[in-house]
PDB file of C-alpha atoms in Angstrom:
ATOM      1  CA  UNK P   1     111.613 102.510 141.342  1.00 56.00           C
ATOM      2  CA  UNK P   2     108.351 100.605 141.538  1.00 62.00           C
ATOM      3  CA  UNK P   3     107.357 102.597 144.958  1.00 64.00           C
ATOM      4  CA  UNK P   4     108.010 106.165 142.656  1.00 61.00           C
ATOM      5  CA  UNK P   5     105.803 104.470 139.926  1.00 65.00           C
ATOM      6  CA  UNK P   6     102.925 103.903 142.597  1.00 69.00           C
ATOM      7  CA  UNK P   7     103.533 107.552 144.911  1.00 66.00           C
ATOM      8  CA  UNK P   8     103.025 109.164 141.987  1.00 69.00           C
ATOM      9  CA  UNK P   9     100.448 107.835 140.124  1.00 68.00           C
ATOM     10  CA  UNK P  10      98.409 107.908 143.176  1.00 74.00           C
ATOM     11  CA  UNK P  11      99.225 111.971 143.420  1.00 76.00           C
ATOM     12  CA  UNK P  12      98.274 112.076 139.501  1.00 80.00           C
ATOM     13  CA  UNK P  13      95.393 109.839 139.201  1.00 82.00           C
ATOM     14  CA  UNK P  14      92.980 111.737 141.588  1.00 83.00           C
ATOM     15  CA  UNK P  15      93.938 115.095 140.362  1.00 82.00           C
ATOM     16  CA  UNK P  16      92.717 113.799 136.980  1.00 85.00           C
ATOM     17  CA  UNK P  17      89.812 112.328 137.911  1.00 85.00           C
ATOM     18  CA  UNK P  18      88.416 115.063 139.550  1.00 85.00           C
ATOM     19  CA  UNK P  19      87.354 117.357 136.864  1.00 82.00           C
ATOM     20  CA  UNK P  20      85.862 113.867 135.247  1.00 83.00           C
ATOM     21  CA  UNK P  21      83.628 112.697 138.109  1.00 81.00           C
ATOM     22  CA  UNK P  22      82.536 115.936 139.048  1.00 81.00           C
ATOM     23  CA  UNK P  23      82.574 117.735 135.555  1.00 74.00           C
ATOM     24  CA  UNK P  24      84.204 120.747 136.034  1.00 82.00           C
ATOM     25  CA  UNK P  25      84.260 121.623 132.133  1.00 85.00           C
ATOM     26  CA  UNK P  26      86.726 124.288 132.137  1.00 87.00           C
ATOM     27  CA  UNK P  27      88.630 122.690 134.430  1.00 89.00           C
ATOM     28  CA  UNK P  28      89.012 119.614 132.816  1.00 89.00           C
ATOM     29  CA  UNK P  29      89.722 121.721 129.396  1.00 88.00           C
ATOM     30  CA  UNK P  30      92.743 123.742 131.241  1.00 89.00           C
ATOM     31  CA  UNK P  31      93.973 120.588 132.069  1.00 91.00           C
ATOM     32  CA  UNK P  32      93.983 119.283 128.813  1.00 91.00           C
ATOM     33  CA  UNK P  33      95.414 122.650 127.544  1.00 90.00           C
ATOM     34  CA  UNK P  34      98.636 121.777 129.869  1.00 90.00           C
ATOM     35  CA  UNK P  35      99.009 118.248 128.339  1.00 92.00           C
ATOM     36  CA  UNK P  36      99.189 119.963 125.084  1.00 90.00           C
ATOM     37  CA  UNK P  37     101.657 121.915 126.228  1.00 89.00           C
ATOM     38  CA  UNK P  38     103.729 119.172 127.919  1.00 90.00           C
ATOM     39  CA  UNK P  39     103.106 117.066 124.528  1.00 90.00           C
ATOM     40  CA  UNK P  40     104.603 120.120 122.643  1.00 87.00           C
ATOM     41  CA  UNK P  41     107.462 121.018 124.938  1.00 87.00           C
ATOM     42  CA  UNK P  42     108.784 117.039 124.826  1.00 88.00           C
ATOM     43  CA  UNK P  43     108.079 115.983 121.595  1.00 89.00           C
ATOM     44  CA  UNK P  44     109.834 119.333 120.368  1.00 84.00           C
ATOM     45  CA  UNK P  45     112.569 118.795 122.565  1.00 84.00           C
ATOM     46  CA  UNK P  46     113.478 115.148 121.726  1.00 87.00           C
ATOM     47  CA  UNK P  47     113.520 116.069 118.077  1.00 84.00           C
ATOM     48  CA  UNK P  48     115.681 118.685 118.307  1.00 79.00           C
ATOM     49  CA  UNK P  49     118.025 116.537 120.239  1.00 80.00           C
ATOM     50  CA  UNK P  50     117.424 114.038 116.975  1.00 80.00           C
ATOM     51  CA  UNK P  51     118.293 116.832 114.952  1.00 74.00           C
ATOM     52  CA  UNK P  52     120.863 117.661 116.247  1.00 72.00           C
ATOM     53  CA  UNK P  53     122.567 113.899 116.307  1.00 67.00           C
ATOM     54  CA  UNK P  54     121.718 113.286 112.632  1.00 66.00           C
ATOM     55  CA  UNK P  55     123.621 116.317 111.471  1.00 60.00           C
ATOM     56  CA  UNK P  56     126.534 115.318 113.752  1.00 56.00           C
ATOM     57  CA  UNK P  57     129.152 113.070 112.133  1.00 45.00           C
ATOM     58  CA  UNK P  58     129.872 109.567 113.386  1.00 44.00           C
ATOM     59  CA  UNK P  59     133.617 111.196 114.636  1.00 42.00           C
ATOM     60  CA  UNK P  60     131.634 113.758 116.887  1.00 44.00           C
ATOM     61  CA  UNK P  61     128.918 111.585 118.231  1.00 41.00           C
ATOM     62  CA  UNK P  62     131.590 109.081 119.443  1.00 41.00           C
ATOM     63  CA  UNK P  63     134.058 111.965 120.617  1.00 40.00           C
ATOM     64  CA  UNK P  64     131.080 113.010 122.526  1.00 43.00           C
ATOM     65  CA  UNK P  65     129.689 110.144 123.893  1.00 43.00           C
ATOM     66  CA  UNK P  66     128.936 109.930 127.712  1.00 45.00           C
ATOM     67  CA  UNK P  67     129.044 113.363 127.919  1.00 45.00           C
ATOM     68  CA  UNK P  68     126.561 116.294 128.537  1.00 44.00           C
ATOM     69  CA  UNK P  69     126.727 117.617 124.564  1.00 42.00           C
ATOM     70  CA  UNK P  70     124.969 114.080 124.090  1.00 45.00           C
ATOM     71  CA  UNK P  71     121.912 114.657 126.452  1.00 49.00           C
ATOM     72  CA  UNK P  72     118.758 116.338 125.284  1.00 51.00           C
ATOM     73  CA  UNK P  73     119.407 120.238 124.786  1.00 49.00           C
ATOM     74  CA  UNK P  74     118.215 122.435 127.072  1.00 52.00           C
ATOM     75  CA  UNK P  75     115.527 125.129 126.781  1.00 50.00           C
ATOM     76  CA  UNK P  76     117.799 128.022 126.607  1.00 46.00           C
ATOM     77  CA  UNK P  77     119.334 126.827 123.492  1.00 52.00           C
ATOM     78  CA  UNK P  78     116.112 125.897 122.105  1.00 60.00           C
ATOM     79  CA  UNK P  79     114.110 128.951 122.368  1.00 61.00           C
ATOM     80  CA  UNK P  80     112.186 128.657 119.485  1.00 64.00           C
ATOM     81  CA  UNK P  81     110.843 125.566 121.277  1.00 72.00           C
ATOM     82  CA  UNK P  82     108.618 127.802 123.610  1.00 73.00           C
ATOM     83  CA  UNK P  83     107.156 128.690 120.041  1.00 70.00           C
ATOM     84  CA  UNK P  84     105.852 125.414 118.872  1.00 73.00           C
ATOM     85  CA  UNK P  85     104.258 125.024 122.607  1.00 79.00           C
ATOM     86  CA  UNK P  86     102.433 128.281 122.422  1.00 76.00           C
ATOM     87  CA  UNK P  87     101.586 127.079 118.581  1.00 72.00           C
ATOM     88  CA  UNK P  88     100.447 123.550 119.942  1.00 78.00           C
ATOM     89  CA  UNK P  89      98.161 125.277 122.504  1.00 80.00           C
ATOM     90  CA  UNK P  90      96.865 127.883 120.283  1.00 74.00           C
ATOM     91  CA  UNK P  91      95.861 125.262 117.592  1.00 73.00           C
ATOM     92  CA  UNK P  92      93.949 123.119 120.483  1.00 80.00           C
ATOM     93  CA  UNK P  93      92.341 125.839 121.669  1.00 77.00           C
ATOM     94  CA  UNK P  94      91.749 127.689 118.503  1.00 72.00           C
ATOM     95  CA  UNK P  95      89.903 124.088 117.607  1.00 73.00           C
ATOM     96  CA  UNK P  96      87.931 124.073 120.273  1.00 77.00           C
ATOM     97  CA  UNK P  97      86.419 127.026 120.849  1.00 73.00           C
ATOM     98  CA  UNK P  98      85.873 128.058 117.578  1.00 66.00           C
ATOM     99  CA  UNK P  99      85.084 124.151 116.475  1.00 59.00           C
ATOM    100  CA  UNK P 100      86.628 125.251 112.894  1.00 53.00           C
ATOM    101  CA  UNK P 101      89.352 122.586 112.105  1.00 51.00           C
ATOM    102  CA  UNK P 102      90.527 124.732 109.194  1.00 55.00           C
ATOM    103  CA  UNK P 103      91.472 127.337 111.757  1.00 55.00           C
ATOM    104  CA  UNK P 104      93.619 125.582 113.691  1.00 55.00           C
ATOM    105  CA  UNK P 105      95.394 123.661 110.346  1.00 57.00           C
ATOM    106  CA  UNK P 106      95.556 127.001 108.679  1.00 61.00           C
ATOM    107  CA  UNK P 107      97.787 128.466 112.173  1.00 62.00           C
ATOM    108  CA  UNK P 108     100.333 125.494 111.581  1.00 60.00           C
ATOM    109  CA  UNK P 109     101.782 126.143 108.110  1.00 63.00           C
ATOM    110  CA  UNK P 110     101.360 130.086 109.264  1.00 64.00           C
ATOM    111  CA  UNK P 111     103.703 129.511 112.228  1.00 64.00           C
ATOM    112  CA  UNK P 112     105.902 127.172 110.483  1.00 61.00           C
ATOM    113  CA  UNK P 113     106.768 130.238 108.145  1.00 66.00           C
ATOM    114  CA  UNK P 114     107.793 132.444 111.464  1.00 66.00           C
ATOM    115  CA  UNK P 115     110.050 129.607 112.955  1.00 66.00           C
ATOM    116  CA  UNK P 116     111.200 129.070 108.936  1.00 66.00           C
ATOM    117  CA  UNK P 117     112.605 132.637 109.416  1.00 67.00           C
ATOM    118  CA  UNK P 118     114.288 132.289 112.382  1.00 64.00           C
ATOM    119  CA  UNK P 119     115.916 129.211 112.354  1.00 66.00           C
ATOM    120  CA  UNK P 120     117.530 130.203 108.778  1.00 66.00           C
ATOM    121  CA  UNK P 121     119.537 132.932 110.893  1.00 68.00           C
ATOM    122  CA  UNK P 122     121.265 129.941 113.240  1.00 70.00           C
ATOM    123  CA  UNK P 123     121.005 126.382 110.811  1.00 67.00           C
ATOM    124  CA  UNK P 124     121.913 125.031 107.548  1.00 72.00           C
ATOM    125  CA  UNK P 125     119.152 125.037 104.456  1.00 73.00           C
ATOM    126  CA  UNK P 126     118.582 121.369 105.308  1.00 73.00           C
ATOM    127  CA  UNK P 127     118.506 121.329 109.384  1.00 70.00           C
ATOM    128  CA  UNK P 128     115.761 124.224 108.924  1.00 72.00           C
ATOM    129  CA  UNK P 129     113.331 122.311 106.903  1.00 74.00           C
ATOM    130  CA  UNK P 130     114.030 119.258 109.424  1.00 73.00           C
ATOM    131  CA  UNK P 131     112.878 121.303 112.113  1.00 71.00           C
ATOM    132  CA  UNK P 132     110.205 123.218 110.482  1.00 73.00           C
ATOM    133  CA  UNK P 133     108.648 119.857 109.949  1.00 77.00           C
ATOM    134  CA  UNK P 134     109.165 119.017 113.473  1.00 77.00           C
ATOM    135  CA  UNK P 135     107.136 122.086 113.936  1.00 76.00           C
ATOM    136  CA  UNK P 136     104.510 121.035 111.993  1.00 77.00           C
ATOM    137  CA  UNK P 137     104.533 117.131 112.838  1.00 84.00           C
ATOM    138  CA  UNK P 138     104.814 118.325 117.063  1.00 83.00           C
ATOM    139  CA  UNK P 139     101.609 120.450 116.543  1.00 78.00           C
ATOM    140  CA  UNK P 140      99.461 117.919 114.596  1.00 82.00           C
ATOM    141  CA  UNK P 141     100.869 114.758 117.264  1.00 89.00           C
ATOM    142  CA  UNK P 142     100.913 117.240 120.373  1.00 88.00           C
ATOM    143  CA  UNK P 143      97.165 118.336 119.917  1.00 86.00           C
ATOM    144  CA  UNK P 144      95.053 116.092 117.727  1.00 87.00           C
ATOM    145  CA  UNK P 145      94.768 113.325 120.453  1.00 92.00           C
ATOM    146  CA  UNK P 146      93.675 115.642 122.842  1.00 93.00           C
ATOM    147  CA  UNK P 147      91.069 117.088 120.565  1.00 89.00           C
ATOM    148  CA  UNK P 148      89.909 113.343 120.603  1.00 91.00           C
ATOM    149  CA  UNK P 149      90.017 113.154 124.422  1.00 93.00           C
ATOM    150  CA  UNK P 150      87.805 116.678 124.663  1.00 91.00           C
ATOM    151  CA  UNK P 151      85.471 115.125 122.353  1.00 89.00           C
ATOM    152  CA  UNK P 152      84.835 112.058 123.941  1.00 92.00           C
ATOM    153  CA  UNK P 153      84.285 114.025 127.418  1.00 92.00           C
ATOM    154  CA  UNK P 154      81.935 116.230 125.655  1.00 89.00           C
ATOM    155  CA  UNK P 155      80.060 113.172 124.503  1.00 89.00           C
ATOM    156  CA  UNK P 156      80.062 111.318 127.949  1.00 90.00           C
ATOM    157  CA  UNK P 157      83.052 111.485 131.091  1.00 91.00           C
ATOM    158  CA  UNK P 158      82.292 108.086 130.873  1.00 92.00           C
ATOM    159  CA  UNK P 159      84.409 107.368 127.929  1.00 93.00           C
ATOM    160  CA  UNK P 160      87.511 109.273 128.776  1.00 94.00           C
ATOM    161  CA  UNK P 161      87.475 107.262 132.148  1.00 93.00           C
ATOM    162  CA  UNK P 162      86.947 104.517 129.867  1.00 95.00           C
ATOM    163  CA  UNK P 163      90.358 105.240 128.040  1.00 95.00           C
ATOM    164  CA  UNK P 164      92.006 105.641 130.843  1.00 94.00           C
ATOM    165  CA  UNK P 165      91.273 102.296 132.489  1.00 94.00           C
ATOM    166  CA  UNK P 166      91.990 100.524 128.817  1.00 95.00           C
ATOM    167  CA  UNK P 167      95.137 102.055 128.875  1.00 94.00           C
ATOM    168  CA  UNK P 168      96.447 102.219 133.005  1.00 91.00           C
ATOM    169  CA  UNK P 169      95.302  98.346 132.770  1.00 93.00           C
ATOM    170  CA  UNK P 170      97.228  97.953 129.602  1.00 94.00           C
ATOM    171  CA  UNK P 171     100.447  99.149 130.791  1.00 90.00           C
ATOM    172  CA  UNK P 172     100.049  97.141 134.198  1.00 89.00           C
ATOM    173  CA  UNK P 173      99.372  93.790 132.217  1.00 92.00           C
ATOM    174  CA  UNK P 174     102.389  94.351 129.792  1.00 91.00           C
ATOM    175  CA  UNK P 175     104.628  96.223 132.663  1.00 87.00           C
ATOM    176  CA  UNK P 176     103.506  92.753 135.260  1.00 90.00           C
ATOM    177  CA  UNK P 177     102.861  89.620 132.636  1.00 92.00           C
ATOM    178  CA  UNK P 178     105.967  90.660 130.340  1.00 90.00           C
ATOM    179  CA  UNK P 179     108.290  91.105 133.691  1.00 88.00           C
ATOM    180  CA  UNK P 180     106.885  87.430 135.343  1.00 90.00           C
ATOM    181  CA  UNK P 181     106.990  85.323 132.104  1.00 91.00           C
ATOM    182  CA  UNK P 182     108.084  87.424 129.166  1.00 87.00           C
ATOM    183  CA  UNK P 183     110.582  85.291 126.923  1.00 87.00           C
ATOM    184  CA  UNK P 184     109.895  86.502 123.338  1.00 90.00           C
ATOM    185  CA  UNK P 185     111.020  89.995 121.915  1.00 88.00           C
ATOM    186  CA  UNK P 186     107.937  92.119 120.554  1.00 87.00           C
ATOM    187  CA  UNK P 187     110.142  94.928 119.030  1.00 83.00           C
ATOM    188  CA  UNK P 188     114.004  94.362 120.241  1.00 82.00           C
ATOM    189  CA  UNK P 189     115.236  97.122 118.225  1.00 82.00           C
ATOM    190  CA  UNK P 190     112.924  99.914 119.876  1.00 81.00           C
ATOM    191  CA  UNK P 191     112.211  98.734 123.588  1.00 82.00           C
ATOM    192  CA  UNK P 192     113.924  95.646 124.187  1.00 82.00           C
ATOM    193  CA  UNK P 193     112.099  94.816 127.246  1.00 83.00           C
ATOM    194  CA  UNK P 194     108.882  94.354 125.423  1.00 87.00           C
ATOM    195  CA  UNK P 195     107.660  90.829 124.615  1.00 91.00           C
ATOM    196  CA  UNK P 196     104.583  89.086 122.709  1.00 93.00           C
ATOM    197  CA  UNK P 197     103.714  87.557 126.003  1.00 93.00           C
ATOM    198  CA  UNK P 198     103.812  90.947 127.854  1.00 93.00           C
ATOM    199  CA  UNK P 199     101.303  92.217 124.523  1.00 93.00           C
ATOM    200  CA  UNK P 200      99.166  89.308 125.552  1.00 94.00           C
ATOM    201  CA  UNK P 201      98.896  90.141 128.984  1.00 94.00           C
ATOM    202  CA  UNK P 202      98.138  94.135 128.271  1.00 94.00           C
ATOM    203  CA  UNK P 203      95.377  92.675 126.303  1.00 95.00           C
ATOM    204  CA  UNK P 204      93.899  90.512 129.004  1.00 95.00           C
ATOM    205  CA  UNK P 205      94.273  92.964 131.898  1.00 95.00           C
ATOM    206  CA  UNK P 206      93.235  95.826 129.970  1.00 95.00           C
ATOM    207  CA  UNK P 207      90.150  93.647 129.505  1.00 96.00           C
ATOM    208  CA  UNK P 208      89.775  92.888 132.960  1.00 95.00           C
ATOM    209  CA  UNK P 209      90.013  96.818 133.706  1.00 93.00           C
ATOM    210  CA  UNK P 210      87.530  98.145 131.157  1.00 93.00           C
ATOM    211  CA  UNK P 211      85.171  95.295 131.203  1.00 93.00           C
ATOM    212  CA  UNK P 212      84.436  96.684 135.005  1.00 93.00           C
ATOM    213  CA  UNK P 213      84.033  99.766 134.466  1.00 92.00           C
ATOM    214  CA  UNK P 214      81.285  99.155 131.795  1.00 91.00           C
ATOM    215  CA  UNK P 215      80.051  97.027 133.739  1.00 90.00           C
ATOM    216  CA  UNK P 216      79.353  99.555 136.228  1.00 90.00           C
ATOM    217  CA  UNK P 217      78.283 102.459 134.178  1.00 89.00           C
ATOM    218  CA  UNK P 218      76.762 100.386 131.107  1.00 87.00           C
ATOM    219  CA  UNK P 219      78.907 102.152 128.801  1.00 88.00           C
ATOM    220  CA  UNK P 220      78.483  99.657 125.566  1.00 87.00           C
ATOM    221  CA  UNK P 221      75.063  98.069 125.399  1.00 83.00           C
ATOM    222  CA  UNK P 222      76.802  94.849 123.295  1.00 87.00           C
ATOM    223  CA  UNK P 223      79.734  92.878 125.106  1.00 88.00           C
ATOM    224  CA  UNK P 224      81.191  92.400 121.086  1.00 90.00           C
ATOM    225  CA  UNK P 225      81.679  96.486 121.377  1.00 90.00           C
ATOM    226  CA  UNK P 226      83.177  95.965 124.195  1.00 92.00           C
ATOM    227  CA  UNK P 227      85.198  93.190 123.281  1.00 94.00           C
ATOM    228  CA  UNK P 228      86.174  94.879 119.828  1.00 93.00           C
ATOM    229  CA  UNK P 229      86.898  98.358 120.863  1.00 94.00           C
ATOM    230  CA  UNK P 230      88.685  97.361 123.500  1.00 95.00           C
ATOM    231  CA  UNK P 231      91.198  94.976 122.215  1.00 95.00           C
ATOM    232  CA  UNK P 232      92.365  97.187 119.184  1.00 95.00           C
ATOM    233  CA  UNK P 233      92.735 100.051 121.927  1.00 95.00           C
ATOM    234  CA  UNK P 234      94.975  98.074 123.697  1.00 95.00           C
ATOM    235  CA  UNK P 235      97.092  97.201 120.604  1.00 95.00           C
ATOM    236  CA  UNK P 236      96.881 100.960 119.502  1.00 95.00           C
ATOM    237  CA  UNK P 237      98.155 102.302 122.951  1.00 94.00           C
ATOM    238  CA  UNK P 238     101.262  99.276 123.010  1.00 94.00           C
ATOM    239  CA  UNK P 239     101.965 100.922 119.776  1.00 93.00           C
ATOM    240  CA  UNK P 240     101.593 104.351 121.108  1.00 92.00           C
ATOM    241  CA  UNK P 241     104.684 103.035 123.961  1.00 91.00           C
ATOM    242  CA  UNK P 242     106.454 101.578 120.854  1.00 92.00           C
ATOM    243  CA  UNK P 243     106.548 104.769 118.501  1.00 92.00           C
ATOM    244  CA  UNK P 244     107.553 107.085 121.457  1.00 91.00           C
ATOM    245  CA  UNK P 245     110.240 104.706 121.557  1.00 89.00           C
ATOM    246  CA  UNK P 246     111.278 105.436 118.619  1.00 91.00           C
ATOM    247  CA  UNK P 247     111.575 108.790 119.380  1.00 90.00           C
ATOM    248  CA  UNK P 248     113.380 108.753 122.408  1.00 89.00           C
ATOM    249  CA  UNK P 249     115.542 106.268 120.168  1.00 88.00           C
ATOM    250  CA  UNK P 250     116.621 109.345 117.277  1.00 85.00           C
ATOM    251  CA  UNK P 251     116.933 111.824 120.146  1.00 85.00           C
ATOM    252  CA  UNK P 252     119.394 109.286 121.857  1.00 85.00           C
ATOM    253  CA  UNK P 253     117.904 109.842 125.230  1.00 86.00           C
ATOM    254  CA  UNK P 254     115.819 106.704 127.339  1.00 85.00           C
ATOM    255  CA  UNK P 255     113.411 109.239 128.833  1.00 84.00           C
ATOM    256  CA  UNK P 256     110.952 111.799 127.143  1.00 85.00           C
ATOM    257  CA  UNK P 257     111.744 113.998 130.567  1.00 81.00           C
ATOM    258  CA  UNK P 258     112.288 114.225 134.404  1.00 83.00           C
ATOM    259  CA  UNK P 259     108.697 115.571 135.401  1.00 80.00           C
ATOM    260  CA  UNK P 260     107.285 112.482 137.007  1.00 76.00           C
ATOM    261  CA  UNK P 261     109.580 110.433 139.569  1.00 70.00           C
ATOM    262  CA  UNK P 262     109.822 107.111 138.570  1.00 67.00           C
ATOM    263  CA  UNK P 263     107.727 107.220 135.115  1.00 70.00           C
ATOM    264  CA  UNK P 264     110.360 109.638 133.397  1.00 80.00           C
ATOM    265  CA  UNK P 265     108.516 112.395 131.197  1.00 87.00           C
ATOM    266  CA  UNK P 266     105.065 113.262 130.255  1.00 91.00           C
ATOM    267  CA  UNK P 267     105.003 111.565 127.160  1.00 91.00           C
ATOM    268  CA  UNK P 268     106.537 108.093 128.970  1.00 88.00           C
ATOM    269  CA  UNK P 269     102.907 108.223 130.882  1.00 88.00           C
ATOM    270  CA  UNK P 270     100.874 110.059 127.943  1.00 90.00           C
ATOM    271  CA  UNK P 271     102.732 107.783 124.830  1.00 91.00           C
ATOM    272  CA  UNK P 272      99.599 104.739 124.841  1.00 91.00           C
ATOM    273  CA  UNK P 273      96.623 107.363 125.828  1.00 93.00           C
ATOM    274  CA  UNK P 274      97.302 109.535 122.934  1.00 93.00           C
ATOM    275  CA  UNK P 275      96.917 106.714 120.120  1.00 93.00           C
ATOM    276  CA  UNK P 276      94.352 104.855 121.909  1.00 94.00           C
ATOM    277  CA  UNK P 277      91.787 107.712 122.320  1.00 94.00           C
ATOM    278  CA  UNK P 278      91.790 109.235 118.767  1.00 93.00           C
ATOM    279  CA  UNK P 279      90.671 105.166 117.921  1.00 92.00           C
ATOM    280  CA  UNK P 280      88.081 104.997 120.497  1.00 93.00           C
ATOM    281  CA  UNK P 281      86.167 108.509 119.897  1.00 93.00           C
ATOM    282  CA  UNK P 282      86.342 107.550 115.915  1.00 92.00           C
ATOM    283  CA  UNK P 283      84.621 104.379 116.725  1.00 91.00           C
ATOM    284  CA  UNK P 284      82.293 106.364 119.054  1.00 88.00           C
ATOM    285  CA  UNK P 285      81.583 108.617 116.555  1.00 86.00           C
ATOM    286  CA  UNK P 286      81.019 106.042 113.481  1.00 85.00           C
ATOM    287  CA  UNK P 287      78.559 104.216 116.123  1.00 76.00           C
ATOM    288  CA  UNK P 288      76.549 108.163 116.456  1.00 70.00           C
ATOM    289  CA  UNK P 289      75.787 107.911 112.631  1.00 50.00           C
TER     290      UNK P 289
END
């Protein structure tokens, strides 16, 4: 498991890096166009499969149990989910290039009526406005942090690589400090592997990580920037790991997908950089004022 983790993280990690280093602009904003759509596709996916459990009764979920009907629905009896990814992407896009946030709100609700339409031909009254909302909640979730992430590389590369090494040394302090000494549960109910001493040890490394890198590129000109941005970033991407387990929780599943070999999904990788950015190019941006 741990030599997946590493084979492909080092096949990711340079592929991502490239656009950064050597700003390729539009490459870097197809890229983030695809992690919109990956977002979309997961996040609508998972619900469904929550969906789908909550308006199962107790006697079919345990006749069911072990069994394929349990599993995260696929694609083909999901269509509509292809919707909310081409929604998801439109919105992004529709965000950035015409930098009118009202667009891209405005397309949600729009789109939400379509989908409202359809899915009253196959559900219930009650399962359609459950999934309309996933509609609208996937869209808003599946593109805002990106929006962040383009904003901060518009500002300076710098600071998405800056994310990125909050958040990669995050997960390794938690993943290494919580499996080597972790005793106390952090939150047993949604990932029961997470303790308080594997928080402070995503803390430290993450730390460690970022405190290097501005180092090198003199990112922050005051270590208590540093020091402050970085820390609640670090709590904000543990809770980013924490509410996609929740997720993965009300679909019933353990992983958000099968795309990356020994990480799981998209959003198992994606979960902490999505809530830490938004934080750090809102602190960015209050420090521009």
């Amino acid at each position: 498991m741990i030599k997946a983790r590493l084979f492909t993280a080092l096949l990711i990690l340079p592929a991502i890096l490239w656009p950064l280093l050597f700003s390729y602009r539009w490459l870097w904003l197809a890229m983030l166009v695809v992690f919109v759509a990956l977002s979309c596709l997961e996040l609508a996916t998972l619900l469904t499969a929550g969906c789908k459990n909550l308006f199962s009764s107790p006697h079919d979920v345990s006749a069911k149990e072990g069994s394929k009907d349990q599993q995260v629905p696929s694609l083909k009896h999901h269509l509509w989910v292809i919707g909310v990814v081409i929604t998801g992407c439109v919105f992004f896009t529709g965000w950035v290039f015409l930098e009118s946030s009202m667009w891209g709100v405005a397309f949600v609700p729009l789109a939400a009526c379509v989908f409202c339409g359809h899915l009253l031909l196959k559900y219930s009254i009650p399962e359609t406005i459950l999934r309309v909302m996933v509609v609208v909640f996937v869209c808003v979730y599946g593109c805002l942090p990106w929006l962040s992430v383009w904003h901060l590389y518009e500002t300076s590369p710098h600071y998405v690589l800056y994310v990125i090494a909050v958040v990669m040394g995050s997960d390794t302090g938690g993943y290494l400090v919580g499996r080597l000494w972790g005793k106390t549960p952090l939150a047993p109910r949604l990932s029961p592997l997470k303790t308080w001493e594997g928080a402070g040890g995503a803390i430290a490394i993450a730390l460690v990580a970022s405190g290097m890198l501005v180092y090198a590129l003199n990112i922050f000109h005051r270590p208590q920037d540093w020091l402050f941005i970085t820390v609640i970033a670090s709590i904000f991407s543990m809770s980013g790991d924490l509410f996609e387990s929740s997720i993965k929780r009300f679909a019933g599943t353990k992983d958000s997908g099968k795309l990356l070999p020994g990480h799981g999904g998209f959003l198992d990788r994606a979960d902490g950089f999505m809530m830490a950015a938004p934080w750090i190019w809102f602190v960015i941006e209050l420090r521009s004022l």
